[in-house]
Amino acid sequence: MAQVLQITSFLILPILSFIILIFFGKRFKHHSSTLALCLMGLMLLNALILFVNSIFYNSNVHNSLSNTFEWFSTGNLSINLGYYIDNIALIMLLVVALIGFLVHLYSTEYMKDDVRYSRYFAFLGIFIFSMNGIVLADSLIMMYIFWELVGLSSFLLIGFWFEKDRPPLAANKAFLTNRVGDIGMFIGIMILYFNVGSFNINEIINGVGDMDPGLLTIAGLLVFMGAVGKSAQFPLHIWLPDAMEGPTPVSALIHAATMVAAGVYMTFRIFPFLTPDALSIVAIIGAITALMAAITAITRNDIKAVLAYSTISQLGYMIMAIGVGAHLYAFFHLVTHAMFKACLFLCSGSVIHAMHHSLHHLNDHDTDPQDMRNMGGLKDKMPITHATMLVSTLAIAGVPFFSGFLSKDGILAGTLSYHHMHHGWTILLPLAGFGAAMITAFYMFRLIFKTFYGKPNNNDIHKHIHESSLPMTMPLILLSVLSLAFVFTLKANPLVSKGWFKDLIGHVKHNFLDMHLIEDGIHHAHDQAMYLSLFVASVGIALSVIFYYLRKVDVKKVSKLFNIVGLYNLSKNKFYIDRIYNSVLYKPFFMQTKVASFIDWNIYDQKIVDAWGWITLKISKYAGISDYSILDQKIIDGTSHLTQYVSSKLRKTQSGVIQNYLLGVLMVLVIIIVVINQI
């Protein structure tokens, strides 16, 4: 019982935060954050206890913990809900709890002047509740329920500042785009259920052996569609950059560490029953996403937009890694990315927060506080933010001594190994991987140099810039420390990824692949991948130094040079994906709605419905005339008048003298006798 309570507390504590604050938040006012922070702190403590038990005391969690109960049954259909915790789920719970707690702490200062302060923390609560539900789910149907709740809660957080123009549009875009993937996911789940007879993930893994391989491939890809939506993979990636309209702590929570990682986590869970054909498509989608998003990030000037496309690119890495069989490194990168990307987003929030205060002091409402062209020279003004953001940038760039180097190298080694085993077109996967790595190093240091180095682009703004307060800088320091390689290995050698983290992850079996062969291939390709990774990262950083720190090259001239082959415009216009959707989907759809509206209003409503109304009015008019003039006045009133006339005449015969009545009776008898005789 105590164990069940310990596990379910990951759901109870955040939903309790939501319920209390959504109904009684106005009473708590600014103490709302204290309540939410305490509940998140308890959840984090619980996650740490389970984590420590797993590592140091070899508890049952080292294998798995599970519990299932029947939700409802009807006929032959029975739906069970329950939890399943292994070391993978345990690490995810710890990541969600840690990032959630730090975001809560950060938000106490960042959101302190917001008019809907308590509602903000309530929405954070239901989001973390939903995310933990995905992690704990032992079945695809339970995962799908919480999957939709994550979509709903992210909609609330993205559109939190609904009084503005853009956040509601961004929230709608995110919600609708994710529904496309979710529909495919649901269809895939039902195909698996009707063929295997269970929603339980482990039972599906053990039961798909008898399924037709082609049908299994389709079902797996349909379920993967959910990840394409949630983890912003091509072609459903368009919602994530727009979702930056939400508060920056929200971006750190749901668009760096948790929500977008849910798709990768789900794909990791279903990896054992994905067929080789399905995995090839998964790898291709991941590669396209990683390279396309990296190229797009180069030309962004909005600091959050750069990080948004960086997130899409890194998620592409993870998906590509699962596709090539390097799924353990995909999960490794998910965790390391959660730390340094959350740190990057919170650092950007610190910069934006300082810019806001400076612009407010100047009474400037026109300057964009997120545009890097309005920054520059902030290193001395914000030393903690600069130092922590630099550490996170080194991590994402794949520099030794930092966590991103370890996890990214494993992914790149996986792409090389995959090519060595399959040859042919698979060469495109390592090319996309190493190309995206070089571009990532380039645009991330571009962000650093444009924000913190050089001369201030606006001296008036620069004067009033100052470092953020302790509640905002503490999470930055902790996350930057967690971006160091040593944390995940506890080894002195920064080039070796083997350590407690990889030992804790263990091995995952696959129904159709020889995982030992794949792991051996990755091991043998590791050194080659490491040297190539160091080379491309160095090239990317060097180019960024030349372009944006030393300013030895005119960037505009280089842009024009690249535009000869159309690359600059492709990046600037985000590969025209939004325009294509606008032309192919939105405009035709709106045209159809206009035609439908014309038919509905001008033809159906005005011609058919209104015609029937006119006919009904005419019929009712004549019916009224007939009813009143003929039936009422002629027949009914005529009968009444006749009755009155006859009765008035008969009334005169009533004299009250009995002799007259007897005479009348006698006369009637005589008439009757005469009539009878005639007959």
XYZ file of C-alpha atoms in Angstrom:
679
model
C 0.000 0.000 0.000
C 2.812 2.395 0.887
C 4.503 1.639 -2.438
C 1.296 2.317 -4.389
C 0.877 5.620 -2.543
C 4.485 6.530 -3.285
C 3.976 5.925 -7.005
C 0.550 7.560 -7.271
C 1.864 10.649 -5.457
C 3.366 11.665 -8.810
C -0.229 12.127 -9.932
C -1.833 13.216 -6.662
C 0.514 16.086 -5.792
C 0.367 18.020 -9.082
C -3.383 17.525 -9.572
C -3.886 18.664 -5.969
C -1.948 21.819 -6.810
C -4.222 22.391 -9.799
C -7.493 21.809 -7.921
C -6.603 24.029 -4.964
C -5.275 26.907 -7.055
C -7.945 26.818 -9.759
C -10.767 27.037 -7.175
C -9.155 28.934 -4.307
C -6.268 30.706 -6.019
C -7.678 34.175 -5.438
C -7.577 33.580 -1.697
C -3.938 32.521 -1.809
C -2.943 35.403 -4.142
C 0.870 35.537 -4.262
C 1.114 32.648 -1.818
C -0.069 30.421 -4.669
C 3.508 29.917 -5.742
C 4.476 28.819 -2.218
C 1.803 26.119 -2.187
C 2.677 24.913 -5.678
C 6.403 24.986 -4.913
C 5.924 22.913 -1.748
C 3.898 20.262 -3.569
C 6.440 20.110 -6.413
C 9.214 19.890 -3.823
C 7.526 16.860 -2.251
C 7.235 15.253 -5.686
C 10.912 15.918 -6.394
C 11.888 14.464 -3.020
C 9.851 11.349 -3.779
C 11.536 10.966 -7.166
C 14.965 11.363 -5.573
C 14.177 8.689 -2.970
C 13.147 6.199 -5.660
C 16.191 7.127 -7.717
C 18.639 6.688 -4.833
C 17.037 3.365 -3.891
C 17.427 2.154 -7.449
C 21.106 3.120 -7.746
C 22.537 2.452 -4.338
C 20.227 -0.080 -2.763
C 19.263 -2.130 -5.825
C 15.579 -1.996 -4.946
C 12.773 -3.605 -6.921
C 12.720 -0.591 -9.183
C 15.931 -1.925 -10.709
C 13.710 -4.497 -12.377
C 10.224 -3.015 -12.501
C 7.208 -2.079 -10.448
C 3.724 -2.526 -11.842
C 0.114 -2.550 -10.755
C -3.050 -2.838 -12.843
C -6.773 -2.556 -12.155
C -9.852 -2.878 -14.344
C -11.269 0.499 -15.348
C -14.388 -0.802 -17.052
C -15.544 -3.715 -19.182
C -18.390 -4.191 -21.613
C -18.929 -7.377 -23.554
C -15.568 -8.672 -24.692
C -13.913 -5.273 -24.233
C -12.012 -4.742 -20.995
C -9.950 -1.619 -20.310
C -7.261 -1.840 -17.644
C -5.312 1.060 -16.202
C -2.121 0.842 -14.215
C 1.454 1.936 -13.815
C 4.731 0.420 -14.915
C 8.029 1.730 -13.562
C 11.443 0.604 -14.669
C 14.653 2.600 -14.631
C 13.670 4.434 -17.830
C 10.398 5.630 -16.294
C 12.170 6.440 -13.044
C 14.676 8.708 -14.779
C 11.862 10.430 -16.690
C 9.931 11.015 -13.469
C 13.035 12.566 -11.942
C 13.577 14.792 -15.000
C 9.956 15.995 -14.975
C 10.028 16.589 -11.204
C 13.374 18.424 -11.281
C 12.593 20.659 -14.266
C 9.067 21.233 -12.926
C 10.361 22.319 -9.528
C 13.006 24.638 -11.010
C 10.468 26.195 -13.372
C 8.134 26.800 -10.430
C 10.986 28.455 -8.509
C 12.000 30.532 -11.530
C 8.399 31.583 -12.168
C 7.941 33.028 -8.681
C 10.034 35.962 -9.822
C 9.396 35.928 -13.579
C 5.577 35.953 -13.249
C 5.217 37.919 -10.001
C 3.476 40.899 -11.629
C 1.041 38.852 -13.704
C -2.654 39.410 -13.010
C -3.401 35.675 -13.298
C -0.571 34.550 -11.030
C -2.421 31.722 -9.270
C -3.983 30.445 -12.487
C -0.528 30.155 -14.044
C 0.680 27.810 -11.293
C -2.584 25.868 -11.501
C -1.961 25.232 -15.212
C 1.595 24.122 -14.454
C 0.145 21.614 -11.997
C -2.228 19.961 -14.451
C 0.495 19.853 -17.089
C 2.921 18.016 -14.783
C 0.075 15.693 -13.735
C -0.557 14.834 -17.389
C 3.131 14.367 -18.172
C 3.644 12.042 -15.211
C 0.621 10.061 -16.386
C 2.324 9.415 -19.736
C 5.495 8.259 -17.993
C 3.671 5.951 -15.571
C 1.251 4.436 -18.108
C 1.520 0.692 -18.595
C -0.834 0.659 -21.575
C -1.179 2.589 -24.814
C -4.780 3.569 -24.063
C -3.827 5.064 -20.687
C -0.899 6.805 -22.333
C -3.278 8.188 -24.956
C -5.625 9.604 -22.293
C -2.800 11.504 -20.608
C -1.400 12.329 -24.073
C -4.543 14.329 -24.794
C -4.435 15.942 -21.353
C -0.895 17.123 -22.097
C -2.214 18.659 -25.313
C -5.000 20.418 -23.425
C -2.763 21.749 -20.648
C -0.128 22.934 -23.139
C -2.914 24.767 -24.987
C -3.766 26.593 -21.754
C -0.114 27.494 -21.098
C 0.765 28.584 -24.645
C -2.298 30.806 -24.827
C -1.908 32.027 -21.244
C -1.620 35.677 -22.313
C -4.852 35.441 -24.279
C -5.438 39.201 -24.181
C -2.683 39.561 -26.778
C -3.212 38.760 -30.443
C -0.621 36.072 -31.115
C -0.738 33.659 -28.113
C -4.299 32.414 -28.782
C -3.430 31.801 -32.435
C -0.276 29.939 -31.404
C -2.248 27.843 -28.914
C -4.833 26.938 -31.558
C -2.101 26.062 -34.045
C -0.357 23.798 -31.531
C -3.616 22.126 -30.508
C -4.871 21.450 -34.041
C -1.505 20.339 -35.435
C -1.082 17.852 -32.606
C -4.579 16.490 -33.237
C -3.446 15.338 -36.685
C -0.762 13.158 -35.140
C -3.056 12.046 -32.326
C -5.698 10.733 -34.744
C -3.074 8.547 -36.412
C -1.849 7.397 -33.008
C -5.358 6.341 -31.930
C -5.964 4.388 -35.145
C -2.625 2.611 -34.681
C -3.485 1.729 -31.067
C -6.821 0.226 -32.128
C -5.186 -1.818 -34.919
C -2.782 -3.274 -32.352
C -5.617 -3.963 -29.898
C -7.801 -5.835 -32.404
C -4.846 -7.959 -33.493
C -3.182 -8.588 -30.132
C -6.176 -8.290 -27.823
C -4.537 -5.978 -25.293
C -3.575 -2.353 -24.759
C -0.758 -3.258 -22.357
C 2.592 -2.265 -23.877
C 4.505 -5.336 -22.669
C 1.719 -7.663 -23.832
C 1.719 -5.979 -27.250
C 5.509 -6.406 -27.490
C 5.135 -10.118 -26.713
C 2.040 -10.615 -28.880
C 2.828 -8.950 -32.233
C 4.801 -11.947 -33.501
C 1.691 -13.391 -35.174
C 0.698 -10.127 -36.881
C 1.172 -9.581 -40.592
C 4.493 -7.666 -40.960
C 2.961 -5.137 -43.351
C 0.045 -4.427 -41.017
C 2.407 -4.196 -38.037
C 4.551 -1.679 -39.941
C 1.479 0.454 -40.657
C 0.251 0.205 -37.049
C 3.674 1.143 -35.678
C 3.972 4.162 -37.983
C 0.452 5.298 -37.085
C 1.288 5.185 -33.376
C 4.531 7.006 -34.201
C 2.425 9.789 -35.779
C 1.581 10.853 -32.236
C 5.289 11.415 -31.628
C 5.600 13.304 -34.933
C 3.040 15.769 -33.576
C 4.142 15.987 -29.934
C 7.877 16.011 -30.642
C 7.501 18.469 -33.528
C 8.892 16.267 -36.289
C 8.644 17.039 -39.980
C 6.030 17.723 -41.350
C 4.115 18.529 -38.113
C 6.881 20.687 -36.600
C 5.306 24.021 -37.533
C 3.541 24.563 -34.193
C 6.606 24.631 -31.921
C 8.210 27.967 -32.995
C 4.860 29.736 -32.678
C 4.356 28.190 -29.232
C 7.132 30.463 -27.944
C 4.371 33.049 -27.474
C 3.759 31.519 -24.059
C 5.723 32.638 -20.971
C 9.410 31.735 -21.188
C 9.336 29.374 -18.149
C 6.584 27.503 -19.990
C 8.894 27.186 -22.988
C 11.568 25.714 -20.722
C 9.135 23.236 -19.216
C 6.969 21.982 -22.054
C 9.047 22.799 -25.148
C 12.444 21.714 -23.929
C 12.240 19.129 -21.227
C 8.867 17.441 -20.982
C 6.038 17.732 -23.520
C 8.169 17.496 -26.654
C 10.192 14.739 -25.006
C 6.978 12.741 -24.528
C 7.010 11.752 -28.192
C 10.576 10.465 -27.937
C 9.726 8.612 -24.715
C 6.678 6.985 -26.323
C 8.692 5.983 -29.407
C 11.324 4.487 -27.091
C 8.598 2.435 -25.388
C 7.189 1.057 -28.655
C 10.659 0.542 -30.177
C 10.715 -3.250 -29.521
C 7.794 -3.937 -31.881
C 8.636 -1.433 -34.638
C 9.585 -3.343 -37.772
C 12.840 -2.587 -39.652
C 10.820 -0.878 -42.414
C 9.064 1.309 -39.861
C 12.371 2.159 -38.178
C 13.852 3.223 -41.529
C 11.034 5.737 -42.003
C 11.460 6.909 -38.393
C 15.173 7.489 -39.051
C 14.485 9.413 -42.271
C 11.926 11.682 -40.571
C 14.345 12.357 -37.719
C 17.204 13.174 -40.103
C 15.091 15.570 -42.188
C 13.860 17.289 -39.044
C 17.324 17.629 -37.498
C 18.920 19.166 -40.597
C 15.995 21.338 -41.705
C 15.447 22.891 -38.262
C 19.169 23.544 -37.814
C 19.353 25.379 -41.140
C 16.257 27.414 -40.236
C 17.718 28.455 -36.872
C 20.671 30.213 -38.564
C 18.582 33.167 -39.775
C 16.395 33.693 -36.692
C 16.903 36.902 -34.740
C 14.389 36.202 -31.979
C 16.357 34.567 -29.155
C 13.505 32.187 -28.294
C 12.933 31.324 -31.955
C 16.563 30.199 -32.249
C 16.087 27.920 -29.239
C 12.749 26.682 -30.592
C 14.300 25.484 -33.862
C 17.237 24.144 -31.893
C 14.775 22.049 -29.885
C 13.172 20.709 -33.068
C 16.616 19.818 -34.433
C 17.698 18.009 -31.260
C 14.421 16.104 -31.134
C 15.142 15.056 -34.708
C 18.455 13.658 -33.456
C 16.641 11.563 -30.859
C 14.084 10.223 -33.315
C 16.815 9.436 -35.864
C 18.741 7.602 -33.140
C 15.742 5.363 -32.402
C 15.347 4.697 -36.119
C 18.948 3.470 -36.483
C 18.771 1.329 -33.357
C 20.732 3.669 -31.069
C 17.645 4.007 -28.862
C 19.607 4.032 -25.605
C 21.584 7.052 -26.808
C 18.314 8.650 -27.874
C 17.081 8.417 -24.298
C 20.487 9.552 -23.028
C 20.253 12.634 -25.247
C 16.681 13.221 -24.097
C 17.898 13.570 -20.507
C 21.023 15.622 -21.243
C 19.031 17.833 -23.620
C 16.416 18.423 -20.931
C 19.081 19.886 -18.665
C 20.985 22.155 -21.034
C 17.958 23.177 -23.111
C 15.924 24.067 -20.012
C 18.929 26.083 -18.891
C 19.124 27.829 -22.292
C 15.444 28.746 -22.226
C 15.608 30.023 -18.660
C 18.746 32.015 -19.524
C 16.917 33.556 -22.468
C 14.065 34.326 -20.082
C 16.538 36.055 -17.761
C 17.760 38.211 -20.664
C 14.215 38.982 -21.843
C 13.179 39.815 -18.267
C 16.077 42.270 -17.952
C 15.259 43.791 -21.352
C 11.616 44.214 -20.346
C 12.568 46.088 -17.182
C 14.973 48.316 -19.070
C 12.420 49.131 -21.771
C 9.775 49.741 -19.109
C 12.139 52.189 -17.395
C 12.586 53.986 -20.728
C 8.828 53.839 -21.407
C 9.670 52.116 -24.689
C 6.846 49.882 -25.905
C 8.026 49.479 -29.497
C 11.396 47.736 -29.137
C 11.247 43.934 -29.204
C 12.899 42.612 -25.998
C 13.480 39.192 -27.651
C 15.299 40.470 -30.744
C 19.044 39.821 -30.465
C 19.694 42.846 -32.686
C 18.606 44.995 -29.730
C 21.051 43.323 -27.332
C 24.841 42.998 -27.363
C 27.438 43.620 -24.656
C 25.412 42.010 -21.843
C 28.261 39.808 -20.541
C 29.378 42.215 -17.822
C 25.848 43.268 -16.942
C 24.580 39.678 -16.502
C 27.607 37.537 -15.557
C 25.681 34.590 -14.080
C 23.261 34.396 -17.005
C 26.173 34.647 -19.434
C 28.261 31.955 -17.710
C 25.406 29.460 -17.383
C 24.222 30.042 -20.949
C 27.759 29.550 -22.230
C 28.026 26.218 -20.396
C 24.701 25.071 -21.886
C 25.801 26.220 -25.338
C 29.012 24.212 -25.060
C 26.880 21.217 -24.079
C 24.523 21.457 -27.046
C 27.439 22.101 -29.404
C 28.960 18.760 -28.410
C 32.159 20.009 -26.798
C 34.105 17.551 -24.569
C 33.596 17.807 -20.787
C 29.907 18.589 -21.395
C 26.957 16.202 -21.447
C 25.837 16.845 -25.014
C 29.149 15.510 -26.274
C 28.504 12.085 -24.746
C 24.944 11.588 -25.904
C 25.343 13.162 -29.349
C 28.425 11.077 -30.124
C 26.472 7.907 -29.458
C 23.738 9.023 -31.870
C 26.238 9.905 -34.593
C 28.021 6.597 -34.064
C 24.643 4.920 -34.518
C 24.133 6.604 -37.901
C 27.619 5.534 -39.054
C 27.031 1.970 -37.908
C 23.647 1.900 -39.643
C 25.290 2.990 -42.888
C 28.052 0.375 -42.544
C 25.398 -2.343 -42.206
C 22.966 -1.209 -44.911
C 24.997 1.000 -47.324
C 23.221 2.805 -50.179
C 20.957 5.698 -49.307
C 21.732 5.353 -45.594
C 24.797 7.573 -46.121
C 22.314 10.457 -45.944
C 21.711 9.794 -42.234
C 25.281 10.474 -40.986
C 25.545 13.377 -43.446
C 22.403 14.918 -41.936
C 23.613 14.152 -38.406
C 27.097 15.634 -38.735
C 25.809 18.519 -40.851
C 23.230 19.429 -38.214
C 25.933 19.162 -35.508
C 28.142 21.696 -37.287
C 25.252 24.080 -37.908
C 24.118 23.737 -34.272
C 27.527 24.817 -33.005
C 27.460 27.736 -35.452
C 24.032 29.194 -34.647
C 24.296 28.648 -30.885
C 27.543 30.595 -30.650
C 25.976 33.159 -32.973
C 23.320 33.573 -30.269
C 25.977 33.926 -27.557
C 28.022 36.512 -29.464
C 25.036 38.606 -30.597
C 23.561 38.654 -27.084
C 26.501 38.971 -24.721
C 29.521 40.180 -26.713
C 30.467 43.153 -28.826
C 29.219 46.680 -28.348
C 25.682 47.336 -27.085
C 23.296 47.895 -29.967
C 21.376 50.380 -27.826
C 23.250 52.227 -25.089
C 20.082 53.502 -23.416
C 18.756 49.995 -22.995
C 22.174 48.715 -21.938
C 22.415 51.224 -19.054
C 19.419 49.794 -17.228
C 20.202 46.092 -17.740
C 20.974 44.151 -14.551
C 21.355 40.549 -13.422
C 18.232 38.659 -12.456
C 17.355 37.930 -8.854
C 18.306 34.779 -6.912
C 15.073 32.774 -7.612
C 15.866 33.101 -11.321
C 19.631 32.544 -11.214
C 19.623 29.527 -8.860
C 17.921 27.223 -11.411
C 20.402 28.418 -14.050
C 23.397 27.480 -11.902
C 22.001 24.045 -11.018
C 21.029 23.213 -14.622
C 24.428 24.344 -15.923
C 26.125 22.008 -13.435
C 23.853 19.198 -14.627
C 25.037 19.934 -18.175
C 28.553 18.704 -17.332
C 29.623 15.282 -18.599
C 30.993 14.247 -15.218
C 27.476 14.247 -13.728
C 26.350 11.420 -16.041
C 29.479 9.267 -15.829
C 31.288 10.039 -12.565
C 34.405 9.294 -14.624
C 37.480 11.501 -14.903
C 37.795 10.813 -18.639
C 35.450 13.269 -20.430
C 35.508 11.259 -23.670
C 33.989 8.089 -22.203
C 30.208 7.838 -21.970
C 30.183 4.637 -19.926
C 29.071 5.256 -16.360
C 26.197 4.972 -13.917
C 23.652 6.431 -16.346
C 24.218 3.889 -19.112
C 24.401 1.100 -16.534
C 21.060 2.203 -15.123
C 19.396 2.277 -18.559
C 20.429 -1.286 -19.290
C 19.477 -3.118 -22.471
C 16.221 -3.280 -24.399
C 15.333 -6.332 -26.478
C 13.818 -6.044 -29.946
C 11.423 -8.444 -31.657
C 13.057 -8.231 -35.093
C 16.592 -6.855 -34.660
C 19.796 -8.354 -33.289
C 20.529 -5.671 -30.697
C 23.904 -7.189 -29.770
C 25.028 -6.790 -33.385
C 23.783 -3.184 -33.467
C 25.459 -2.324 -30.165
C 28.742 -3.825 -31.374
C 28.477 -1.744 -34.563
C 27.901 1.437 -32.559
C 30.852 0.575 -30.316
C 33.205 0.117 -33.267
C 31.994 3.329 -34.940
C 32.333 5.372 -31.752
C 35.917 6.602 -32.232
C 35.268 7.632 -35.834
C 32.094 9.435 -34.797
C 33.893 11.182 -31.941
C 36.657 12.572 -34.139
C 34.205 13.697 -36.818
C 31.974 15.239 -34.167
C 34.874 17.200 -32.681
C 35.857 18.349 -36.160
C 32.412 19.600 -37.232
C 31.789 21.256 -33.832
C 35.148 23.042 -34.112
C 34.328 24.206 -37.650
C 30.916 25.506 -36.543
C 32.342 27.383 -33.546
C 35.247 28.777 -35.607
C 32.908 30.098 -38.305
C 30.731 31.730 -35.670
C 33.779 33.367 -34.064
C 34.928 34.726 -37.441
C 31.459 35.997 -38.422
C 30.043 37.340 -35.163
C 32.866 37.802 -32.642
C 35.818 38.968 -34.727
C 33.506 40.267 -37.484
C 36.123 39.539 -40.132
C 33.509 38.658 -42.718
C 30.507 40.644 -43.891
C 27.552 38.425 -43.023
C 25.278 40.134 -45.565
C 27.670 39.336 -48.409
C 27.864 35.698 -47.313
C 24.068 35.589 -47.140
C 23.847 36.848 -50.720
C 26.416 34.238 -51.763
C 24.377 31.419 -50.198
C 21.246 32.816 -51.762
C 22.661 32.126 -55.224
C 21.598 28.519 -54.626
C 18.562 29.640 -52.632
C 19.778 28.444 -49.212
C 19.429 31.780 -47.434
C 15.836 32.291 -48.536
C 15.036 28.694 -47.645
C 16.286 29.302 -44.111
C 14.740 32.767 -43.814
C 11.345 31.530 -44.973
C 11.476 28.328 -42.915
C 11.641 26.166 -46.069
C 8.300 27.676 -47.072
C 6.518 24.963 -45.092
C 3.987 27.383 -43.608
C 3.380 28.903 -47.045
C 2.928 25.460 -48.580
C 0.414 24.533 -45.897
C -1.273 27.872 -46.432
C -1.549 27.276 -50.174
C -2.289 23.560 -50.181
C -4.418 23.199 -47.040
C -5.560 26.444 -45.450
C -6.599 28.439 -48.538
C -8.439 25.524 -50.228
C -10.108 24.728 -46.922
C -11.183 28.340 -46.417
C -12.389 28.434 -50.039
C -14.450 25.325 -49.343
C -15.876 26.941 -46.243
C -16.775 30.061 -48.246
C -18.508 27.937 -50.887
C -20.254 25.947 -48.181
C -21.257 29.187 -46.475
C -22.628 30.581 -49.773
C -24.612 27.390 -50.398
C -25.848 27.342 -46.823
C -26.894 31.017 -46.667
C -27.752 32.029 -50.219
C -29.280 28.782 -51.436
C -30.306 26.558 -48.566
C -31.193 29.263 -46.041
C -32.589 32.024 -48.251
C -34.030 29.943 -51.112
C -35.136 26.718 -49.468
C -35.642 27.477 -45.788
C -36.964 30.991 -46.392
C -39.193 29.689 -49.239
C -40.741 27.180 -46.900
C -41.182 29.965 -44.415
C -42.954 32.134 -47.032
C -45.199 29.238 -48.038
C -45.977 28.531 -44.408
C -46.837 32.190 -43.833
C -49.155 32.232 -46.858
C -50.812 28.984 -45.799
C -51.224 30.232 -42.282
C -52.616 33.547 -43.585
C -55.301 31.871 -45.650
C -55.917 29.338 -42.955
C -56.449 32.258 -40.581
C -58.844 33.875 -42.988
C -60.751 30.621 -43.432
C -60.784 30.013 -39.726
C -61.971 33.467 -38.765
C -64.156 34.609 -41.665
C -65.846 31.307 -42.583
C -65.606 28.817 -39.756
C -65.709 31.267 -36.882
C -67.927 34.078 -38.170
C -70.179 32.213 -40.645
C -70.593 28.704 -39.288
C -70.004 28.949 -35.565
C -71.418 32.485 -35.137
C -74.279 31.641 -37.609
C -75.249 28.567 -35.619
C -75.177 30.659 -32.472
C -77.392 33.349 -33.990
C -79.873 30.746 -35.342
C -80.057 29.113 -31.953
C -80.675 32.461 -30.316
C -83.417 33.280 -32.903
C -85.210 29.965 -32.497
C -84.988 30.113 -28.753
C -86.366 33.650 -28.705
C -89.386 32.502 -30.746
C -89.925 29.435 -28.624
C -89.640 31.501 -25.522
C -92.884 33.295 -26.521
C -94.817 30.050 -26.501
C -94.017 29.557 -22.857
C -96.988 31.362 -21.191
C -96.820 29.466 -17.910
C -100.512 28.361 -18.248
C -100.901 24.546 -18.060
C -103.975 24.508 -20.301
C -101.905 25.886 -23.188
C -99.256 23.205 -22.697
C -101.943 20.448 -22.725
C -103.428 21.927 -25.879
C -99.981 21.883 -27.499
C -99.449 18.247 -26.577
C -102.891 17.347 -27.941
C -102.133 19.076 -31.241
C -98.833 17.204 -31.547
C -100.633 13.870 -30.939
C -103.159 14.716 -33.630
C -100.394 15.498 -36.097
C -98.620 12.223 -35.308
C -101.876 10.206 -35.782
C -102.546 11.932 -39.143
C -99.003 11.195 -40.327
C -99.295 7.534 -39.292
C -102.592 7.135 -41.146
C -101.091 8.627 -44.295
C -98.288 6.128 -44.191
